[in-house]
Coordinates of C-alpha atoms in Angstrom, one line a residue:
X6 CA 62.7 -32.4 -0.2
X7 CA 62.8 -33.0 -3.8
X8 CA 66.0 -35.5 -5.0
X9 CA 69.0 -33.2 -6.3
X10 CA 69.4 -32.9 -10.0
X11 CA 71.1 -35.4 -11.4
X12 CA 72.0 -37.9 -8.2
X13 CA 72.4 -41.5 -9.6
X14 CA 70.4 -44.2 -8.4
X15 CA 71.2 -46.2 -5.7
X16 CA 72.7 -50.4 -5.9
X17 CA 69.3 -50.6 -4.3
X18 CA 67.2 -48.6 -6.5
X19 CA 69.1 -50.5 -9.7
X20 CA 68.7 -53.8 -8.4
X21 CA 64.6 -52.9 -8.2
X22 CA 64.2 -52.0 -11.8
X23 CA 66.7 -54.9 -12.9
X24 CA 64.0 -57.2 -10.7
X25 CA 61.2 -55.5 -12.2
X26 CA 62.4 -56.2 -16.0
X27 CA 63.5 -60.2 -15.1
X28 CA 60.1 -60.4 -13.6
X29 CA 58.1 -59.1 -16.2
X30 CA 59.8 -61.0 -18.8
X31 CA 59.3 -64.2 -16.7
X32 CA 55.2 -63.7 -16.5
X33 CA 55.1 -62.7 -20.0
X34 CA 57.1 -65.7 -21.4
X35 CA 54.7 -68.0 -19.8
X36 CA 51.3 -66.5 -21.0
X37 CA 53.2 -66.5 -24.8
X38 CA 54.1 -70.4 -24.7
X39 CA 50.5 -70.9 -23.4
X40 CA 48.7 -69.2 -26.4
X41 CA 51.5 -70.2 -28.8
X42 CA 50.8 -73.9 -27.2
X43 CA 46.7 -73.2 -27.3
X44 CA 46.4 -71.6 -30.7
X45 CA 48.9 -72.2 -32.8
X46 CA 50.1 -75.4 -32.6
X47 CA 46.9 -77.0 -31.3
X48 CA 47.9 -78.8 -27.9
X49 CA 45.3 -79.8 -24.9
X50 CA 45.3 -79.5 -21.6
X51 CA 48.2 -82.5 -20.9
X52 CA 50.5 -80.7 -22.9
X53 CA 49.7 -77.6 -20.8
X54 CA 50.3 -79.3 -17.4
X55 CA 53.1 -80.5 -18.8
X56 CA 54.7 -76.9 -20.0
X57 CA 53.7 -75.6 -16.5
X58 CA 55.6 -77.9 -14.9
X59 CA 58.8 -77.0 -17.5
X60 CA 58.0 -73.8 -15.9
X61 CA 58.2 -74.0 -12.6
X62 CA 59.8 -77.6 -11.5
X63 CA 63.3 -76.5 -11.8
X64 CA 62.9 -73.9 -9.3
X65 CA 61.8 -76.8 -6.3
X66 CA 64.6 -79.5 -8.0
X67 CA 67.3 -77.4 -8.6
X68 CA 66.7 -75.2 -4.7
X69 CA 69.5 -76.4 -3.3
X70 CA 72.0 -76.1 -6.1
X71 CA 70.9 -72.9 -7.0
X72 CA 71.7 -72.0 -3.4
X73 CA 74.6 -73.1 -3.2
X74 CA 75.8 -71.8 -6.1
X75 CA 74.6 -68.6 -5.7
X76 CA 76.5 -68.6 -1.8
X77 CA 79.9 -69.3 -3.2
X78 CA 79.9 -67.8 -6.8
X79 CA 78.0 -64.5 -5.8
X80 CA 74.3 -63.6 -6.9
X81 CA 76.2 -61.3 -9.5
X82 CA 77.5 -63.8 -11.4
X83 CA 74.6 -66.2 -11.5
X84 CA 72.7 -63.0 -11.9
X85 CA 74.1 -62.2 -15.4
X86 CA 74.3 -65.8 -16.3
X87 CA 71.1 -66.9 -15.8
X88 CA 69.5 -63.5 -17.7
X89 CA 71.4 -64.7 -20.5
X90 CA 70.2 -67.9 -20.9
X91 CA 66.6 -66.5 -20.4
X92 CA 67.1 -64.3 -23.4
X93 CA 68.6 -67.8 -25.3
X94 CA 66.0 -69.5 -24.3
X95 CA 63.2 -66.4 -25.5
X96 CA 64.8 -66.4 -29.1
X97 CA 64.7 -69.8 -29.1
X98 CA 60.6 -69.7 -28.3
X99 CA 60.5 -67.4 -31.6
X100 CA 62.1 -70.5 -33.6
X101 CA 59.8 -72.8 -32.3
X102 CA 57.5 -74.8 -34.8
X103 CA 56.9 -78.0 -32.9
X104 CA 55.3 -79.3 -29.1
X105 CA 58.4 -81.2 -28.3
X106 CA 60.8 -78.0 -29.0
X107 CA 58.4 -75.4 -27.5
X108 CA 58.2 -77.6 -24.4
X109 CA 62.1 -77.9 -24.2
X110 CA 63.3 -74.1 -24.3
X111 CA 60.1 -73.6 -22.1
X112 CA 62.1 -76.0 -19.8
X113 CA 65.1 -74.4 -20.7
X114 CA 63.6 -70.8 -19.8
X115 CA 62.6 -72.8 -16.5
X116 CA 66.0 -73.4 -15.5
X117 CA 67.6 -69.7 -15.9
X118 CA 64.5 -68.6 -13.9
X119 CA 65.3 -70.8 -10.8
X120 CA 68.3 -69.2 -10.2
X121 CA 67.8 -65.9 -12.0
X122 CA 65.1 -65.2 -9.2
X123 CA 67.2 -66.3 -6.3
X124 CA 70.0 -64.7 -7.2
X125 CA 68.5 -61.1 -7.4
X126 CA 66.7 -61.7 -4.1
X127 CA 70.0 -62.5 -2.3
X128 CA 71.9 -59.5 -3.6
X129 CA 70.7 -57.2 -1.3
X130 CA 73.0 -59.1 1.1
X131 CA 75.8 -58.4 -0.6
X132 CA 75.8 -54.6 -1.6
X133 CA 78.6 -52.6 -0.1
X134 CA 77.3 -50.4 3.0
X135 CA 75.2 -51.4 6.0
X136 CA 72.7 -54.1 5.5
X137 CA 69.2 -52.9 4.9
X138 CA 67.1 -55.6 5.5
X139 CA 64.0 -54.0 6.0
X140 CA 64.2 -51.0 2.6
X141 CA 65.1 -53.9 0.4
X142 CA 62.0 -56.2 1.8
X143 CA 59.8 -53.5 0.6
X144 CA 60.9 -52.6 -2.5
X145 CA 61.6 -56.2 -3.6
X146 CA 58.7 -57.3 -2.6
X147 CA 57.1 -54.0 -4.7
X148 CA 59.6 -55.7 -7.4
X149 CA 57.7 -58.6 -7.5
X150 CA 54.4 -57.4 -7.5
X151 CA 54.7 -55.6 -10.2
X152 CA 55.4 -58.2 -12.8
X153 CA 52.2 -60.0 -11.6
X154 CA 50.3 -57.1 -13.6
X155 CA 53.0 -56.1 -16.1
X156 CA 54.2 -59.7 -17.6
X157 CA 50.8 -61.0 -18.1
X158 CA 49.4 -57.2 -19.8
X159 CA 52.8 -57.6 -22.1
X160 CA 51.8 -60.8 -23.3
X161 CA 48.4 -60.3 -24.2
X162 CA 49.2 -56.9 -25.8
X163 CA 51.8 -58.1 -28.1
X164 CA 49.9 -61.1 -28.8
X165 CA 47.4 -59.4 -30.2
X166 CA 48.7 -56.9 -32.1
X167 CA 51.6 -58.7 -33.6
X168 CA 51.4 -62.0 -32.6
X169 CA 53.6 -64.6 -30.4
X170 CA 56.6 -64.1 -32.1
X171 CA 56.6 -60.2 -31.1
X172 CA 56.1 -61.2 -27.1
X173 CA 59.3 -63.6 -27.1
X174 CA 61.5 -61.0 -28.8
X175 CA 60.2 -58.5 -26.8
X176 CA 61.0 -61.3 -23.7
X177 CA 64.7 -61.4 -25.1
X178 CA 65.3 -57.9 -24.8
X179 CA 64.0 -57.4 -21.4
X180 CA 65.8 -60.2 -20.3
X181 CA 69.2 -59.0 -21.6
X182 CA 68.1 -55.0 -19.8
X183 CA 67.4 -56.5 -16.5
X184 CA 70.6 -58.6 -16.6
X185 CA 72.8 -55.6 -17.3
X186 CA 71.4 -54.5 -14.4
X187 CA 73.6 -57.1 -12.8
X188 CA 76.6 -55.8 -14.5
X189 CA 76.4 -52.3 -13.5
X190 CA 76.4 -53.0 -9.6
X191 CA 79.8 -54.0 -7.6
X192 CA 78.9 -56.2 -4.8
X193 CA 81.2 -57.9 -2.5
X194 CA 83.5 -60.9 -2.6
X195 CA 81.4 -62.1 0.3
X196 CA 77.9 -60.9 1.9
X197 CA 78.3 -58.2 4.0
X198 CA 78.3 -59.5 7.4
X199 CA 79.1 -63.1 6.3
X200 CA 82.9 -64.9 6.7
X201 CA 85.7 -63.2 4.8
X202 CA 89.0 -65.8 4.1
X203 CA 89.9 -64.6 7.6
X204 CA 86.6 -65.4 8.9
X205 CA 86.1 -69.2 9.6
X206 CA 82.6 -70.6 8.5
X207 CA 80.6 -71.8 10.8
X208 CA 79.2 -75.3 10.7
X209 CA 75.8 -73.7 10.3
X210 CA 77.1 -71.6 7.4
X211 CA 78.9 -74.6 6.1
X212 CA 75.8 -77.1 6.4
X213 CA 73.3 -77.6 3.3
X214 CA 69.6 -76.8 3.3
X215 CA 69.2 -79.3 6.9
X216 CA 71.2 -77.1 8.8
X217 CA 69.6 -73.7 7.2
X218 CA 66.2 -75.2 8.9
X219 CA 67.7 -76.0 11.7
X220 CA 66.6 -72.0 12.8
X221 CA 62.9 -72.5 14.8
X222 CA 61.6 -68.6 13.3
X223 CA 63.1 -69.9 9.5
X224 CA 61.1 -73.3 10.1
X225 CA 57.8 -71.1 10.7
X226 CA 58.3 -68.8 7.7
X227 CA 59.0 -71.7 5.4
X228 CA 55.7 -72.9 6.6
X229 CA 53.6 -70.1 6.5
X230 CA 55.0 -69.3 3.1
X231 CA 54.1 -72.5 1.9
X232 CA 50.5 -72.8 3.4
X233 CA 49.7 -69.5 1.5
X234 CA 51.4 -70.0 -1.7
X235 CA 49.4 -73.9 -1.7
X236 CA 46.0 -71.4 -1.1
X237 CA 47.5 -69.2 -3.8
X238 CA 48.2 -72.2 -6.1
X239 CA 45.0 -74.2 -5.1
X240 CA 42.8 -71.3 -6.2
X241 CA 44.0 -70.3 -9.6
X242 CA 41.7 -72.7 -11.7
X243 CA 38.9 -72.2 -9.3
X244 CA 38.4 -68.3 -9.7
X245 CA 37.5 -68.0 -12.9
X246 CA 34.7 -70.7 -12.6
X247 CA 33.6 -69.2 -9.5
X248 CA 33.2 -66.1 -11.2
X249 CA 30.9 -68.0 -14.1
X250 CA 29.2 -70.4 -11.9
X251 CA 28.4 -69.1 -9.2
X252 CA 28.3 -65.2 -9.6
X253 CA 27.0 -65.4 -12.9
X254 CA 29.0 -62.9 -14.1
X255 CA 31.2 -62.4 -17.6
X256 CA 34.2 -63.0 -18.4
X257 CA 35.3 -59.4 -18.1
X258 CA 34.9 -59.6 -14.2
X259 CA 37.9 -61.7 -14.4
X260 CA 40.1 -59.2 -15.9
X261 CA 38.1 -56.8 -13.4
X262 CA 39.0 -58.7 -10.3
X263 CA 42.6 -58.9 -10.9
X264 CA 43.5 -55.4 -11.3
X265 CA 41.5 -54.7 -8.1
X266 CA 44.2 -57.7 -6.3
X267 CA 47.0 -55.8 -8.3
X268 CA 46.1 -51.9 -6.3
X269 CA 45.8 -53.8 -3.4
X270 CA 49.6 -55.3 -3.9
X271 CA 50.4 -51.7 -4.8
X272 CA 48.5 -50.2 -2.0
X273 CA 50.4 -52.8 0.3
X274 CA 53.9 -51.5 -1.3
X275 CA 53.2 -47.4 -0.2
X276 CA 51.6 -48.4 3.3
X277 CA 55.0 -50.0 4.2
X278 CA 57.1 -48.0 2.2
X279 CA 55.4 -45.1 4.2
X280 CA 55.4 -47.0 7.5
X281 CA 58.6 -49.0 7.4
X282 CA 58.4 -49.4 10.9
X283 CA 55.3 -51.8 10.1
X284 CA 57.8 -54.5 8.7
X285 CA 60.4 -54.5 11.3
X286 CA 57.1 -55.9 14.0
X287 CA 57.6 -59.7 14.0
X288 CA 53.4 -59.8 14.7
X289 CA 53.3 -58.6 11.0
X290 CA 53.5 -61.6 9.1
X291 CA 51.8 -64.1 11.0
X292 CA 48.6 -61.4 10.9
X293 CA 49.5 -61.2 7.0
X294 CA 48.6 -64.5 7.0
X295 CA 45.5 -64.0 9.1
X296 CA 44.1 -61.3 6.0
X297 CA 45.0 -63.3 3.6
X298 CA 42.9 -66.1 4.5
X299 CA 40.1 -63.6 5.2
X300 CA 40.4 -62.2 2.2
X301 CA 39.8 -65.3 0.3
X302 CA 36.6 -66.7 2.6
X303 CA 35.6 -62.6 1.9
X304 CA 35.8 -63.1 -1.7
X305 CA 34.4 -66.7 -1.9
X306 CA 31.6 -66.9 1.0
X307 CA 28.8 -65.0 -0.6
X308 CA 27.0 -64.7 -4.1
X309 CA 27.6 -61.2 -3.6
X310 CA 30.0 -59.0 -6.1
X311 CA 30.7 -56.4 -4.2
X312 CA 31.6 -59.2 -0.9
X313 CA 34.0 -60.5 -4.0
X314 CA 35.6 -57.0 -4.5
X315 CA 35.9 -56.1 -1.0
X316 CA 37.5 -60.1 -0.3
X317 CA 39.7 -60.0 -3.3
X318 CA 41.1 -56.5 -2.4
X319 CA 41.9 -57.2 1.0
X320 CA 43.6 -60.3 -0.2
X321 CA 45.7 -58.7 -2.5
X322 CA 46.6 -56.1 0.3
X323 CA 47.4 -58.9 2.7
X324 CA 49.7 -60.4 0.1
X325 CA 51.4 -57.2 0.0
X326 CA 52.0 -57.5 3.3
X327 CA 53.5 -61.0 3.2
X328 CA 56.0 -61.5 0.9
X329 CA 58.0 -58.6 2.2
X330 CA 57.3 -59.8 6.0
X331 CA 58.6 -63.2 4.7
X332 CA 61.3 -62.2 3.3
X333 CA 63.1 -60.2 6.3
X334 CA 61.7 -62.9 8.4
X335 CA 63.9 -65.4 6.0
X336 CA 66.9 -62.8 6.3
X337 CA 67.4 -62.2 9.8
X338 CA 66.4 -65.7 10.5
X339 CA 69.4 -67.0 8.4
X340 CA 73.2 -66.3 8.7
X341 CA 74.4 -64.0 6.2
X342 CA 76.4 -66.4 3.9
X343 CA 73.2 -68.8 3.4
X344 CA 71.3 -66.1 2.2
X345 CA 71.2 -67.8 -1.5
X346 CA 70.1 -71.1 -0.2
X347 CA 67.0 -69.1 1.7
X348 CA 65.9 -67.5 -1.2
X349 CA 66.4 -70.2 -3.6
X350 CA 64.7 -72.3 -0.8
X351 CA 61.7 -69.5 -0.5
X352 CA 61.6 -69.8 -4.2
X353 CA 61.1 -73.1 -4.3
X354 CA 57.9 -73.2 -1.7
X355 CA 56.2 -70.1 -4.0
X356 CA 56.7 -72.7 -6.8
X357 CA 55.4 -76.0 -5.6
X358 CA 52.7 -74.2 -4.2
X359 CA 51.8 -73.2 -7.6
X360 CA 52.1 -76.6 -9.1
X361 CA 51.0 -79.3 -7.0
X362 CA 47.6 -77.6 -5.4
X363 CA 45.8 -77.0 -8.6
X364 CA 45.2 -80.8 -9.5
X365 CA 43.8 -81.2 -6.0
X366 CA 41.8 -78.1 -5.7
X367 CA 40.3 -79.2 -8.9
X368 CA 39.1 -83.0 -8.1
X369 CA 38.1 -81.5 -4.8
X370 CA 35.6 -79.0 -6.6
X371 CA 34.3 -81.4 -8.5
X372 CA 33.1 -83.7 -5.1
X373 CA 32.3 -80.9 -3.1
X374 CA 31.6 -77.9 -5.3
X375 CA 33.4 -74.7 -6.2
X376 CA 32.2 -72.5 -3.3
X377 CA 32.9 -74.9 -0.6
X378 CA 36.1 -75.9 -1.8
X379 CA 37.3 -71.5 -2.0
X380 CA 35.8 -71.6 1.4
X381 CA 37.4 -74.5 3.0
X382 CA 40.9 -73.5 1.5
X383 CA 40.3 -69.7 3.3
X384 CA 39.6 -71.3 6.0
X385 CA 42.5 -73.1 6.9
X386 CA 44.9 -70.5 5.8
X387 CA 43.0 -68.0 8.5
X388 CA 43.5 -70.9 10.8
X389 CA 47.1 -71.3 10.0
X390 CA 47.2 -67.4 10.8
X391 CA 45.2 -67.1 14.1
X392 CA 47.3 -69.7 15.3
X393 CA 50.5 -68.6 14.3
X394 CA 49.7 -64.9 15.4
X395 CA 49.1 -66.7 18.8
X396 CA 52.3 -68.3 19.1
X397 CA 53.9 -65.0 18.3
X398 CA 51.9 -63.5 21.1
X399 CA 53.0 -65.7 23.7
X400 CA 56.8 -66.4 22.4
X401 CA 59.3 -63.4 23.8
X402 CA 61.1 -61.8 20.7
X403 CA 64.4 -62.7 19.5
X404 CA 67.0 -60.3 19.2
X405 CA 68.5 -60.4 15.7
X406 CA 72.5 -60.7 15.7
X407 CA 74.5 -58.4 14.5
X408 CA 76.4 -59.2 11.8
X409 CA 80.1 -59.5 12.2
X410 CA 82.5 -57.1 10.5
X411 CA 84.6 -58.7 7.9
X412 CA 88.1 -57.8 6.1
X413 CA 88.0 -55.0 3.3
X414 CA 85.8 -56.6 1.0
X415 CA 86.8 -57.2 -2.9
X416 CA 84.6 -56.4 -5.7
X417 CA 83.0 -59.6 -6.8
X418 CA 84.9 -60.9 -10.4
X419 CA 82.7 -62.3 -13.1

């Protein structure tokens, strides 16, 4: 049955298409302040490393403030406050006309993302209506998908047709969309299903990051999360040699093998949107894990091209299936009000496991070679799977609480 003309979108459906924009804007920022680093003011690979880490450190130091913050003020106001330091920070990239500047609004840009992120994952939570744990898992997860393909296809685009300065502006502007996005929904005062002022906290709810992992099925997630991400993280500079050195192919392939892991993200996204049912089955993400690893010794084990097609699409399809699995696992695995500290703390796993692996992977390459090292680092992440799919097996499942009812909920102030 086709939608009825002129129905509005749902808080659900808005808070997608804000993600979507704050995502892309994200990705996009990054690849400008690397070619503006690289081409036009001259830097080397230190100064890179270092503008990576601007990027993505705040997001592990500032996990449990951001949290926090996020838990008492409301995702909506850190939301809009954090887009708008993002767009700040953008227009301050276009300004830019020195290493030590460009580093510090990269830095700055940093910052709003660790709790511009966070806070849009945790709003879900506090949406007026039933929670829907398992509809906004998918499309978030589709939410964050797409910006791997979109932010770093902005970039270039605008790059080359008009320049750096083009791509920040451009940056800006999404920014300042997705955060309206922010403005246009109403959520609660509190989460739905978390304390109300007549609602005591309890000391779980009250506790700090130590008492969030105090929850055996969180603890596991965390993991998990962080075992992939590190093989995620650990295999970014390798790919691109692998495809020179050992497959002997061009450069192109690169660009080639990426869009076939972006449709299998995509093709992830309709499988579960189709099959929701899929993503409520706790087995889900521990086999996630299982593919994902497979995916990568696929892609890596051979000299074979077509082995590398077939490995790096079922990675990207497994991937699809594990950030969504991971992040209901996180939500029903956590009380209600914490819901910002899981996500900032999720956030913070993705992001060391994109900074810290790479050094390794690389002197690791270097001693044992390119292929071995891809191999090894599939290995042990279809390991990680096979044995958590095991434990799954042979633990009985936990029921998930229902959340209590709270008072008549107030729209959130800003």
């Amino acid at each position: 049955m086709s939608r009825p003309a002129g129905r509005r979108l749902t808080p659900l459906q808005t808070l997608v298409i804000g993600q979507i924009l704050i995502g892309t804007a994200s990705w996009a920022a990054l690849i400008a302040v690397q070619t503006k680093a690289s081409y036009e003011l001259h830097q080397q690979a230190l100064f890179l490393a270092a503008v990576a880490m601007a990027w993505g450190a705040p997001t592990i130091l500032l996990s449990p403030l951001v949290g926090k913050t996020i838990d008492s003020r409301g995702p909506r106001t850190v939301g809009i406050a954090a887009t708008l330091l993002s767009a700040a920070a953008s227009l301050g990239l276009v300004l830019t006309d020195g290493p030590a500047l460009l580093w510090s609004m990269t830095l700055l840009s940093g910052i709003a993302r660790a709790f511009a992120q966070p806070a849009a994952d945790a709003m879900p939570s506090w949406l007026p209506g039933p929670a829907e744990h398992v509809k906004s898992s998918v499309w978030l997860g589709f939410a964050t998908s797409i910006p791997m393909i979109a932010g770093p296809a902005l970039a270039a685009t605008l790059v080359a047709t008009s320049g750096t300065a083009s791509a920040f502006t451009a940056n800006a502007i999404a920014f300042l969309l997705g955060g309206s996005v922010f403005l246009l929904l109403r959520p609660h005062r509190t989460p739905a299903g978390g304390e109300s002022k007549d609602t005591p906290a309890t000391d779980g709810q009250r506790g700090g990051m130590r008492a969030l992992l105090a929850h055996p099925g969180l603890r596991v997630t965390i993991t998990l999360t962080l075992i992939v991400w590190i093989s995620y993280g650990a295999l970014t500079p390798l790919e691109i040699l692998y495809i020179k050195s050992v497959l002997h192919e061009p450069a192109g392939t690169f660009a080639t093998i990426e869009m076939v892991f972006g449709a299998g993200l995509l093709t992830a996204t309709l499988l579960i949107a189709r099959y929701t049912s899929l993503l409520a089955r706790r087995f889900l993400l521990p086999f996630s894990v299982l593919m994902v690893g497979a995916g990568q010794v696929l892609y890596s084990a051979s000299h074979s091209l077509t082995f590398a097609y077939l490995g790096v699409g079922l990675w990207g399809l497994a991937a699809g299936l594990f950030g969504p699995a991971c992040r209901l696992s996180l939500l029903q695995n956590t009380p209600t009000a914490q819901h910002g500290r899981a996500m900032a703390l999720w956030r913070a796993v993705q992001s060391f496991g994109n900074l810290a692996p790479p050094t390794v992977a690389g002197v690791a390459a270097h001693f044992a070679g390119i292929q071995p090292t891809i191999v090894a680092i599939g290995s042990l992440v279809v390991i990680t799977g096979a044995v958590a799919c095991t434990l799954t097996r042979s633990r009985p499942a936990a029921k998930t609480p229902v959340p209590s009812a709270t008072s008549a909920p107030q729209p959130e102030k800003v």
